């Protein structure tokens, strides 16, 4: 943001809510939206990291507020919607980015409670946050929602996660049908392998075992093998696609699931 990387102001006067904005793709998206003029709600449950993103936006001359919420719950989604409206009065853009594989292993190796946690982590935040924010967009007859799915729907060792992301792809299309008459667009990106660096907060409660590491290597190997460009994406490349789908020039696009994957299909 400090090197004038973005010269357009596509989101001037708009408010954008980005979930999971404390790191990775969410952070890159929040920074880009702010650089293009949006007032950004940095939504996360990791206070120090979320505060750091807010401060980075403000230091570059942008506007941002933090709303801390557990979006795996309906109460957390309501808290986010209320916080966004209290801060800026309206929501124009919603980016549902929360989610991510907790474990990588053959399906039959998952404990039942692990399956539930994967779905709780990667499906419910999008369902709950859409439910909390959509009534406001319908009332204003305007809005753009961008969900974050995954090309993992064709991958190995992550069945509960892929079920969740496949659900997000389906949610996108169904909501696009329902919301078109109200002027609300709903689209989705399906990221391929993306190098987000070292996570500030590990997803797994305990360090991975040697077997876990081998299964994760299988995930990474397959991802790279299936990618035409033969490298992982950067968070900025994913953020660019998200911002395009949210922007006014995409006004005739709704109900699409866009692979941002270097050629990997979904």
PDB file of C-alpha atoms in Angstrom:
ATOM      1  CA  UNK A   1       0.000   0.000   0.000  1.00  0.00           C
ATOM      2  CA  UNK A   2       2.842   2.416   0.646  1.00  0.00           C
ATOM      3  CA  UNK A   3       4.339   2.203  -2.847  1.00  0.00           C
ATOM      4  CA  UNK A   4       1.233   3.325  -4.767  1.00  0.00           C
ATOM      5  CA  UNK A   5       0.792  -0.181  -6.144  1.00  0.00           C
ATOM      6  CA  UNK A   6      -2.914   0.440  -6.737  1.00  0.00           C
ATOM      7  CA  UNK A   7      -3.796   3.536  -8.745  1.00  0.00           C
ATOM      8  CA  UNK A   8      -7.572   3.125  -9.027  1.00  0.00           C
ATOM      9  CA  UNK A   9     -10.142   3.928  -6.350  1.00  0.00           C
ATOM     10  CA  UNK A  10     -12.821   1.415  -7.257  1.00  0.00           C
ATOM     11  CA  UNK A  11     -14.180   1.210  -3.727  1.00  0.00           C
ATOM     12  CA  UNK A  12     -14.242   4.908  -2.824  1.00  0.00           C
ATOM     13  CA  UNK A  13     -17.023   5.541  -0.304  1.00  0.00           C
ATOM     14  CA  UNK A  14     -17.766   1.840   0.171  1.00  0.00           C
ATOM     15  CA  UNK A  15     -17.535  -0.284   3.284  1.00  0.00           C
ATOM     16  CA  UNK A  16     -15.983  -3.743   2.939  1.00  0.00           C
ATOM     17  CA  UNK A  17     -16.091  -6.516   5.539  1.00  0.00           C
ATOM     18  CA  UNK A  18     -13.284  -9.065   5.231  1.00  0.00           C
ATOM     19  CA  UNK A  19     -13.435 -12.136   7.451  1.00  0.00           C
ATOM     20  CA  UNK A  20     -10.257 -13.911   8.478  1.00  0.00           C
ATOM     21  CA  UNK A  21      -8.476 -10.649   7.691  1.00  0.00           C
ATOM     22  CA  UNK A  22      -5.649 -10.997  10.206  1.00  0.00           C
ATOM     23  CA  UNK A  23      -3.365 -13.003   7.906  1.00  0.00           C
ATOM     24  CA  UNK A  24      -2.945 -14.682   4.530  1.00  0.00           C
ATOM     25  CA  UNK A  25      -5.459 -14.057   1.741  1.00  0.00           C
ATOM     26  CA  UNK A  26      -7.739 -12.129   4.093  1.00  0.00           C
ATOM     27  CA  UNK A  27      -5.004  -9.707   5.076  1.00  0.00           C
ATOM     28  CA  UNK A  28      -3.959  -9.142   1.445  1.00  0.00           C
ATOM     29  CA  UNK A  29      -7.583  -8.499   0.489  1.00  0.00           C
ATOM     30  CA  UNK A  30      -8.161  -6.054   3.333  1.00  0.00           C
ATOM     31  CA  UNK A  31      -5.029  -4.100   2.407  1.00  0.00           C
ATOM     32  CA  UNK A  32      -5.957  -3.939  -1.267  1.00  0.00           C
ATOM     33  CA  UNK A  33      -9.559  -2.889  -0.630  1.00  0.00           C
ATOM     34  CA  UNK A  34      -8.334  -0.115   1.672  1.00  0.00           C
ATOM     35  CA  UNK A  35      -5.756   1.021  -0.883  1.00  0.00           C
ATOM     36  CA  UNK A  36      -8.553   1.290  -3.431  1.00  0.00           C
ATOM     37  CA  UNK A  37     -10.643   3.508  -1.185  1.00  0.00           C
ATOM     38  CA  UNK A  38     -12.776   1.162   0.935  1.00  0.00           C
ATOM     39  CA  UNK A  39     -13.402   1.579   4.629  1.00  0.00           C
ATOM     40  CA  UNK A  40     -12.489  -1.877   5.859  1.00  0.00           C
ATOM     41  CA  UNK A  41     -13.817  -3.962   8.701  1.00  0.00           C
ATOM     42  CA  UNK A  42     -10.990  -6.294   9.714  1.00  0.00           C
ATOM     43  CA  UNK A  43     -12.923  -9.286  11.075  1.00  0.00           C
ATOM     44  CA  UNK A  44     -11.081 -12.012  12.943  1.00  0.00           C
ATOM     45  CA  UNK A  45     -10.793 -13.645  16.332  1.00  0.00           C
ATOM     46  CA  UNK A  46      -7.035 -13.065  16.678  1.00  0.00           C
ATOM     47  CA  UNK A  47      -6.796  -9.662  18.340  1.00  0.00           C
ATOM     48  CA  UNK A  48      -3.077  -8.797  18.010  1.00  0.00           C
ATOM     49  CA  UNK A  49      -2.893  -9.780  14.334  1.00  0.00           C
ATOM     50  CA  UNK A  50      -6.174  -8.041  13.448  1.00  0.00           C
ATOM     51  CA  UNK A  51      -5.030  -4.874  15.206  1.00  0.00           C
ATOM     52  CA  UNK A  52      -1.783  -4.985  13.223  1.00  0.00           C
ATOM     53  CA  UNK A  53      -3.673  -5.100   9.904  1.00  0.00           C
ATOM     54  CA  UNK A  54      -5.884  -2.195  10.977  1.00  0.00           C
ATOM     55  CA  UNK A  55      -2.833  -0.177  11.984  1.00  0.00           C
ATOM     56  CA  UNK A  56      -1.095  -0.957   8.685  1.00  0.00           C
ATOM     57  CA  UNK A  57      -4.117   0.310   6.751  1.00  0.00           C
ATOM     58  CA  UNK A  58      -4.315   3.473   8.813  1.00  0.00           C
ATOM     59  CA  UNK A  59      -0.569   4.126   8.499  1.00  0.00           C
ATOM     60  CA  UNK A  60      -1.017   4.102   4.711  1.00  0.00           C
ATOM     61  CA  UNK A  61      -3.816   6.654   4.911  1.00  0.00           C
ATOM     62  CA  UNK A  62      -6.767   4.258   4.800  1.00  0.00           C
ATOM     63  CA  UNK A  63      -9.719   3.697   7.102  1.00  0.00           C
ATOM     64  CA  UNK A  64     -10.215   0.496   9.080  1.00  0.00           C
ATOM     65  CA  UNK A  65     -11.787  -0.862  12.228  1.00  0.00           C
ATOM     66  CA  UNK A  66     -11.448  -4.252  13.908  1.00  0.00           C
ATOM     67  CA  UNK A  67     -14.401  -6.414  14.886  1.00  0.00           C
ATOM     68  CA  UNK A  68     -13.428  -9.472  16.910  1.00  0.00           C
ATOM     69  CA  UNK A  69     -15.860 -12.355  16.496  1.00  0.00           C
ATOM     70  CA  UNK A  70     -16.001 -16.136  16.389  1.00  0.00           C
ATOM     71  CA  UNK A  71     -17.696 -16.660  13.031  1.00  0.00           C
ATOM     72  CA  UNK A  72     -18.185 -20.358  13.604  1.00  0.00           C
ATOM     73  CA  UNK A  73     -21.232 -19.241  15.614  1.00  0.00           C
ATOM     74  CA  UNK A  74     -24.420 -17.356  14.769  1.00  0.00           C
ATOM     75  CA  UNK A  75     -23.805 -15.037  17.710  1.00  0.00           C
ATOM     76  CA  UNK A  76     -20.379 -14.167  16.303  1.00  0.00           C
ATOM     77  CA  UNK A  77     -21.812 -13.376  12.863  1.00  0.00           C
ATOM     78  CA  UNK A  78     -24.467 -11.141  14.423  1.00  0.00           C
ATOM     79  CA  UNK A  79     -21.743  -9.397  16.394  1.00  0.00           C
ATOM     80  CA  UNK A  80     -19.786  -8.773  13.193  1.00  0.00           C
ATOM     81  CA  UNK A  81     -22.764  -7.346  11.306  1.00  0.00           C
ATOM     82  CA  UNK A  82     -23.684  -5.091  14.213  1.00  0.00           C
ATOM     83  CA  UNK A  83     -20.091  -3.916  14.600  1.00  0.00           C
ATOM     84  CA  UNK A  84     -19.743  -3.093  10.905  1.00  0.00           C
ATOM     85  CA  UNK A  85     -22.981  -1.112  10.839  1.00  0.00           C
ATOM     86  CA  UNK A  86     -22.062   0.724  14.041  1.00  0.00           C
ATOM     87  CA  UNK A  87     -18.673   1.669  12.599  1.00  0.00           C
ATOM     88  CA  UNK A  88     -19.632   2.780   9.102  1.00  0.00           C
ATOM     89  CA  UNK A  89     -23.415   2.632   8.739  1.00  0.00           C
ATOM     90  CA  UNK A  90     -23.630   0.231   5.816  1.00  0.00           C
ATOM     91  CA  UNK A  91     -21.909  -2.739   4.158  1.00  0.00           C
ATOM     92  CA  UNK A  92     -21.255  -2.737   0.413  1.00  0.00           C
ATOM     93  CA  UNK A  93     -18.818  -5.639   0.105  1.00  0.00           C
ATOM     94  CA  UNK A  94     -18.599  -8.860   2.092  1.00  0.00           C
ATOM     95  CA  UNK A  95     -15.616 -11.165   1.625  1.00  0.00           C
ATOM     96  CA  UNK A  96     -16.103 -14.535   3.328  1.00  0.00           C
ATOM     97  CA  UNK A  97     -12.562 -15.793   3.720  1.00  0.00           C
ATOM     98  CA  UNK A  98     -12.612 -17.709   7.026  1.00  0.00           C
ATOM     99  CA  UNK A  99     -11.719 -21.384   6.660  1.00  0.00           C
ATOM    100  CA  UNK A 100      -8.825 -23.719   6.127  1.00  0.00           C
ATOM    101  CA  UNK A 101      -7.729 -27.296   6.491  1.00  0.00           C
ATOM    102  CA  UNK A 102      -7.014 -28.266  10.081  1.00  0.00           C
ATOM    103  CA  UNK A 103      -5.781 -31.792   9.391  1.00  0.00           C
ATOM    104  CA  UNK A 104      -4.668 -33.602   6.227  1.00  0.00           C
ATOM    105  CA  UNK A 105      -5.221 -37.358   6.263  1.00  0.00           C
ATOM    106  CA  UNK A 106      -7.179 -40.147   4.542  1.00  0.00           C
ATOM    107  CA  UNK A 107     -10.856 -39.817   5.379  1.00  0.00           C
ATOM    108  CA  UNK A 108     -10.976 -43.021   7.390  1.00  0.00           C
ATOM    109  CA  UNK A 109      -8.206 -41.705   9.637  1.00  0.00           C
ATOM    110  CA  UNK A 110     -10.294 -38.738  10.843  1.00  0.00           C
ATOM    111  CA  UNK A 111     -11.890 -39.005  14.250  1.00  0.00           C
ATOM    112  CA  UNK A 112     -15.595 -38.096  14.213  1.00  0.00           C
ATOM    113  CA  UNK A 113     -14.970 -34.967  16.280  1.00  0.00           C
ATOM    114  CA  UNK A 114     -12.257 -33.894  13.822  1.00  0.00           C
ATOM    115  CA  UNK A 115     -14.717 -34.143  10.931  1.00  0.00           C
ATOM    116  CA  UNK A 116     -17.133 -31.921  12.825  1.00  0.00           C
ATOM    117  CA  UNK A 117     -14.402 -29.380  13.565  1.00  0.00           C
ATOM    118  CA  UNK A 118     -13.356 -29.196   9.904  1.00  0.00           C
ATOM    119  CA  UNK A 119     -16.920 -28.441   8.802  1.00  0.00           C
ATOM    120  CA  UNK A 120     -17.410 -26.012  11.673  1.00  0.00           C
ATOM    121  CA  UNK A 121     -14.256 -24.185  10.608  1.00  0.00           C
ATOM    122  CA  UNK A 122     -14.734 -24.017   6.839  1.00  0.00           C
ATOM    123  CA  UNK A 123     -18.488 -24.048   6.120  1.00  0.00           C
ATOM    124  CA  UNK A 124     -20.370 -22.417   8.965  1.00  0.00           C
ATOM    125  CA  UNK A 125     -18.577 -19.027   8.947  1.00  0.00           C
ATOM    126  CA  UNK A 126     -19.747 -18.364   5.384  1.00  0.00           C
ATOM    127  CA  UNK A 127     -23.285 -19.564   6.104  1.00  0.00           C
ATOM    128  CA  UNK A 128     -23.598 -17.537   9.296  1.00  0.00           C
ATOM    129  CA  UNK A 129     -22.000 -14.338   8.008  1.00  0.00           C
ATOM    130  CA  UNK A 130     -24.104 -14.317   4.839  1.00  0.00           C
ATOM    131  CA  UNK A 131     -27.212 -14.795   6.969  1.00  0.00           C
ATOM    132  CA  UNK A 132     -26.222 -11.869   9.194  1.00  0.00           C
ATOM    133  CA  UNK A 133     -25.253  -9.377   6.465  1.00  0.00           C
ATOM    134  CA  UNK A 134     -27.654 -10.182   3.602  1.00  0.00           C
ATOM    135  CA  UNK A 135     -30.777  -8.614   5.183  1.00  0.00           C
ATOM    136  CA  UNK A 136     -28.958  -5.272   5.275  1.00  0.00           C
ATOM    137  CA  UNK A 137     -27.911  -5.595   1.617  1.00  0.00           C
ATOM    138  CA  UNK A 138     -31.438  -6.602   0.590  1.00  0.00           C
ATOM    139  CA  UNK A 139     -32.850  -3.564   2.369  1.00  0.00           C
ATOM    140  CA  UNK A 140     -30.419  -1.299   0.497  1.00  0.00           C
ATOM    141  CA  UNK A 141     -30.889  -3.270  -2.755  1.00  0.00           C
ATOM    142  CA  UNK A 142     -27.156  -3.251  -3.310  1.00  0.00           C
ATOM    143  CA  UNK A 143     -24.091  -5.273  -2.432  1.00  0.00           C
ATOM    144  CA  UNK A 144     -21.384  -7.655  -3.563  1.00  0.00           C
ATOM    145  CA  UNK A 145     -20.468 -10.875  -1.777  1.00  0.00           C
ATOM    146  CA  UNK A 146     -17.314 -12.801  -2.620  1.00  0.00           C
ATOM    147  CA  UNK A 147     -16.898 -16.212  -1.018  1.00  0.00           C
ATOM    148  CA  UNK A 148     -13.623 -18.112  -0.875  1.00  0.00           C
ATOM    149  CA  UNK A 149     -13.914 -21.739  -1.952  1.00  0.00           C
ATOM    150  CA  UNK A 150     -11.090 -24.022  -3.058  1.00  0.00           C
ATOM    151  CA  UNK A 151      -9.814 -26.273  -5.824  1.00  0.00           C
ATOM    152  CA  UNK A 152      -9.329 -28.821  -3.021  1.00  0.00           C
ATOM    153  CA  UNK A 153     -12.724 -30.203  -4.079  1.00  0.00           C
ATOM    154  CA  UNK A 154     -10.620 -32.343  -6.462  1.00  0.00           C
ATOM    155  CA  UNK A 155      -7.874 -33.068  -3.933  1.00  0.00           C
ATOM    156  CA  UNK A 156      -6.694 -35.815  -1.612  1.00  0.00           C
ATOM    157  CA  UNK A 157      -6.574 -36.222   2.189  1.00  0.00           C
ATOM    158  CA  UNK A 158      -9.058 -33.434   3.050  1.00  0.00           C
ATOM    159  CA  UNK A 159     -12.564 -34.834   2.572  1.00  0.00           C
ATOM    160  CA  UNK A 160     -14.293 -32.846   5.374  1.00  0.00           C
ATOM    161  CA  UNK A 161     -12.621 -29.653   4.167  1.00  0.00           C
ATOM    162  CA  UNK A 162     -13.445 -30.347   0.522  1.00  0.00           C
ATOM    163  CA  UNK A 163     -17.071 -31.040   1.472  1.00  0.00           C
ATOM    164  CA  UNK A 164     -17.153 -27.644   3.170  1.00  0.00           C
ATOM    165  CA  UNK A 165     -15.637 -25.821   0.206  1.00  0.00           C
ATOM    166  CA  UNK A 166     -17.896 -27.640  -2.236  1.00  0.00           C
ATOM    167  CA  UNK A 167     -20.748 -26.413  -0.075  1.00  0.00           C
ATOM    168  CA  UNK A 168     -19.479 -22.851  -0.407  1.00  0.00           C
ATOM    169  CA  UNK A 169     -19.430 -23.199  -4.199  1.00  0.00           C
ATOM    170  CA  UNK A 170     -23.070 -24.347  -4.058  1.00  0.00           C
ATOM    171  CA  UNK A 171     -24.067 -21.601  -1.611  1.00  0.00           C
ATOM    172  CA  UNK A 172     -22.647 -19.031  -4.025  1.00  0.00           C
ATOM    173  CA  UNK A 173     -24.788 -20.133  -6.950  1.00  0.00           C
ATOM    174  CA  UNK A 174     -27.981 -20.537  -4.920  1.00  0.00           C
ATOM    175  CA  UNK A 175     -27.617 -17.154  -3.233  1.00  0.00           C
ATOM    176  CA  UNK A 176     -26.887 -15.505  -6.587  1.00  0.00           C
ATOM    177  CA  UNK A 177     -30.261 -16.759  -7.846  1.00  0.00           C
ATOM    178  CA  UNK A 178     -32.081 -15.556  -4.744  1.00  0.00           C
ATOM    179  CA  UNK A 179     -30.434 -12.137  -4.479  1.00  0.00           C
ATOM    180  CA  UNK A 180     -30.261 -10.963  -8.101  1.00  0.00           C
ATOM    181  CA  UNK A 181     -33.630  -9.209  -7.926  1.00  0.00           C
ATOM    182  CA  UNK A 182     -32.355  -7.183  -4.964  1.00  0.00           C
ATOM    183  CA  UNK A 183     -29.244  -5.910  -6.735  1.00  0.00           C
ATOM    184  CA  UNK A 184     -26.886  -8.108  -4.709  1.00  0.00           C
ATOM    185  CA  UNK A 185     -24.231 -10.088  -6.574  1.00  0.00           C
ATOM    186  CA  UNK A 186     -22.643 -13.258  -5.180  1.00  0.00           C
ATOM    187  CA  UNK A 187     -19.479 -14.788  -6.598  1.00  0.00           C
ATOM    188  CA  UNK A 188     -16.690 -17.051  -5.386  1.00  0.00           C
ATOM    189  CA  UNK A 189     -13.021 -17.635  -6.025  1.00  0.00           C
ATOM    190  CA  UNK A 190     -11.554 -21.119  -5.757  1.00  0.00           C
ATOM    191  CA  UNK A 191      -7.902 -20.662  -4.826  1.00  0.00           C
ATOM    192  CA  UNK A 192      -5.354 -23.263  -5.723  1.00  0.00           C
ATOM    193  CA  UNK A 193      -2.244 -23.745  -3.613  1.00  0.00           C
ATOM    194  CA  UNK A 194      -1.305 -20.395  -2.085  1.00  0.00           C
ATOM    195  CA  UNK A 195       1.851 -19.583  -0.180  1.00  0.00           C
ATOM    196  CA  UNK A 196       0.665 -17.629   2.839  1.00  0.00           C
ATOM    197  CA  UNK A 197       3.896 -18.049   4.800  1.00  0.00           C
ATOM    198  CA  UNK A 198       4.097 -19.032   8.441  1.00  0.00           C
ATOM    199  CA  UNK A 199       0.733 -18.826  10.189  1.00  0.00           C
ATOM    200  CA  UNK A 200       0.692 -16.613  13.257  1.00  0.00           C
ATOM    201  CA  UNK A 201      -1.720 -19.015  14.945  1.00  0.00           C
ATOM    202  CA  UNK A 202      -1.407 -22.728  14.059  1.00  0.00           C
ATOM    203  CA  UNK A 203      -4.644 -24.411  12.996  1.00  0.00           C
ATOM    204  CA  UNK A 204      -3.853 -27.722  14.667  1.00  0.00           C
ATOM    205  CA  UNK A 205      -4.006 -27.946  18.477  1.00  0.00           C
ATOM    206  CA  UNK A 206      -0.889 -30.150  18.609  1.00  0.00           C
ATOM    207  CA  UNK A 207       2.246 -30.346  16.421  1.00  0.00           C
ATOM    208  CA  UNK A 208       1.836 -32.640  13.389  1.00  0.00           C
ATOM    209  CA  UNK A 209       3.175 -36.177  13.633  1.00  0.00           C
ATOM    210  CA  UNK A 210       5.508 -37.686  11.040  1.00  0.00           C
ATOM    211  CA  UNK A 211       2.485 -39.351   9.411  1.00  0.00           C
ATOM    212  CA  UNK A 212       0.639 -36.020   9.323  1.00  0.00           C
ATOM    213  CA  UNK A 213       3.620 -34.426   7.622  1.00  0.00           C
ATOM    214  CA  UNK A 214       3.694 -37.152   4.975  1.00  0.00           C
ATOM    215  CA  UNK A 215      -0.017 -36.741   4.245  1.00  0.00           C
ATOM    216  CA  UNK A 216       0.365 -32.977   3.973  1.00  0.00           C
ATOM    217  CA  UNK A 217       3.274 -33.513   1.596  1.00  0.00           C
ATOM    218  CA  UNK A 218       0.885 -35.612  -0.510  1.00  0.00           C
ATOM    219  CA  UNK A 219      -1.543 -32.684  -0.614  1.00  0.00           C
ATOM    220  CA  UNK A 220       1.176 -30.237  -1.653  1.00  0.00           C
ATOM    221  CA  UNK A 221       2.654 -32.593  -4.241  1.00  0.00           C
ATOM    222  CA  UNK A 222      -0.714 -33.187  -5.888  1.00  0.00           C
ATOM    223  CA  UNK A 223      -1.530 -29.474  -5.846  1.00  0.00           C
ATOM    224  CA  UNK A 224       1.689 -28.534  -7.608  1.00  0.00           C
ATOM    225  CA  UNK A 225       1.426 -31.433 -10.059  1.00  0.00           C
ATOM    226  CA  UNK A 226      -2.058 -30.308 -11.139  1.00  0.00           C
ATOM    227  CA  UNK A 227      -1.092 -26.647 -11.517  1.00  0.00           C
ATOM    228  CA  UNK A 228      -0.204 -25.655 -15.082  1.00  0.00           C
ATOM    229  CA  UNK A 229       2.002 -22.757 -13.952  1.00  0.00           C
ATOM    230  CA  UNK A 230       3.955 -25.021 -11.550  1.00  0.00           C
ATOM    231  CA  UNK A 231       4.123 -22.686  -8.609  1.00  0.00           C
ATOM    232  CA  UNK A 232       1.906 -21.616  -5.737  1.00  0.00           C
ATOM    233  CA  UNK A 233      -0.029 -18.355  -5.832  1.00  0.00           C
ATOM    234  CA  UNK A 234       0.673 -15.370  -3.631  1.00  0.00           C
ATOM    235  CA  UNK A 235      -2.020 -13.905  -1.359  1.00  0.00           C
ATOM    236  CA  UNK A 236      -1.919 -10.748  -3.493  1.00  0.00           C
ATOM    237  CA  UNK A 237      -2.869 -12.748  -6.593  1.00  0.00           C
ATOM    238  CA  UNK A 238      -5.906 -14.128  -4.783  1.00  0.00           C
ATOM    239  CA  UNK A 239      -6.800 -10.675  -3.456  1.00  0.00           C
ATOM    240  CA  UNK A 240      -6.702  -9.242  -6.983  1.00  0.00           C
ATOM    241  CA  UNK A 241      -9.357 -11.711  -8.131  1.00  0.00           C
ATOM    242  CA  UNK A 242     -11.510 -11.111  -5.051  1.00  0.00           C
ATOM    243  CA  UNK A 243     -11.409  -7.358  -5.553  1.00  0.00           C
ATOM    244  CA  UNK A 244     -12.278  -7.680  -9.242  1.00  0.00           C
ATOM    245  CA  UNK A 245     -15.390  -9.715  -8.460  1.00  0.00           C
ATOM    246  CA  UNK A 246     -16.407  -7.212  -5.776  1.00  0.00           C
ATOM    247  CA  UNK A 247     -15.778  -4.150  -7.940  1.00  0.00           C
ATOM    248  CA  UNK A 248     -18.258  -2.153 -10.050  1.00  0.00           C
ATOM    249  CA  UNK A 249     -16.756  -3.327 -13.350  1.00  0.00           C
ATOM    250  CA  UNK A 250     -17.925  -6.858 -12.501  1.00  0.00           C
ATOM    251  CA  UNK A 251     -21.522  -5.631 -12.280  1.00  0.00           C
ATOM    252  CA  UNK A 252     -22.782  -8.255 -14.772  1.00  0.00           C
ATOM    253  CA  UNK A 253     -21.100 -11.181 -13.024  1.00  0.00           C
ATOM    254  CA  UNK A 254     -22.979 -13.203 -10.446  1.00  0.00           C
ATOM    255  CA  UNK A 255     -23.155 -16.881  -9.519  1.00  0.00           C
ATOM    256  CA  UNK A 256     -19.639 -17.649 -10.737  1.00  0.00           C
ATOM    257  CA  UNK A 257     -16.986 -19.809  -9.094  1.00  0.00           C
ATOM    258  CA  UNK A 258     -13.673 -18.578 -10.500  1.00  0.00           C
ATOM    259  CA  UNK A 259     -10.623 -20.845 -10.121  1.00  0.00           C
ATOM    260  CA  UNK A 260      -7.576 -18.774  -9.236  1.00  0.00           C
ATOM    261  CA  UNK A 261      -5.311 -21.748  -9.445  1.00  0.00           C
ATOM    262  CA  UNK A 262      -2.726 -21.524 -12.186  1.00  0.00           C
ATOM    263  CA  UNK A 263      -4.881 -23.842 -14.325  1.00  0.00           C
ATOM    264  CA  UNK A 264      -6.030 -26.378 -11.733  1.00  0.00           C
ATOM    265  CA  UNK A 265      -9.702 -27.232 -12.464  1.00  0.00           C
ATOM    266  CA  UNK A 266     -12.530 -27.439  -9.960  1.00  0.00           C
TER     267      UNK A 266
END
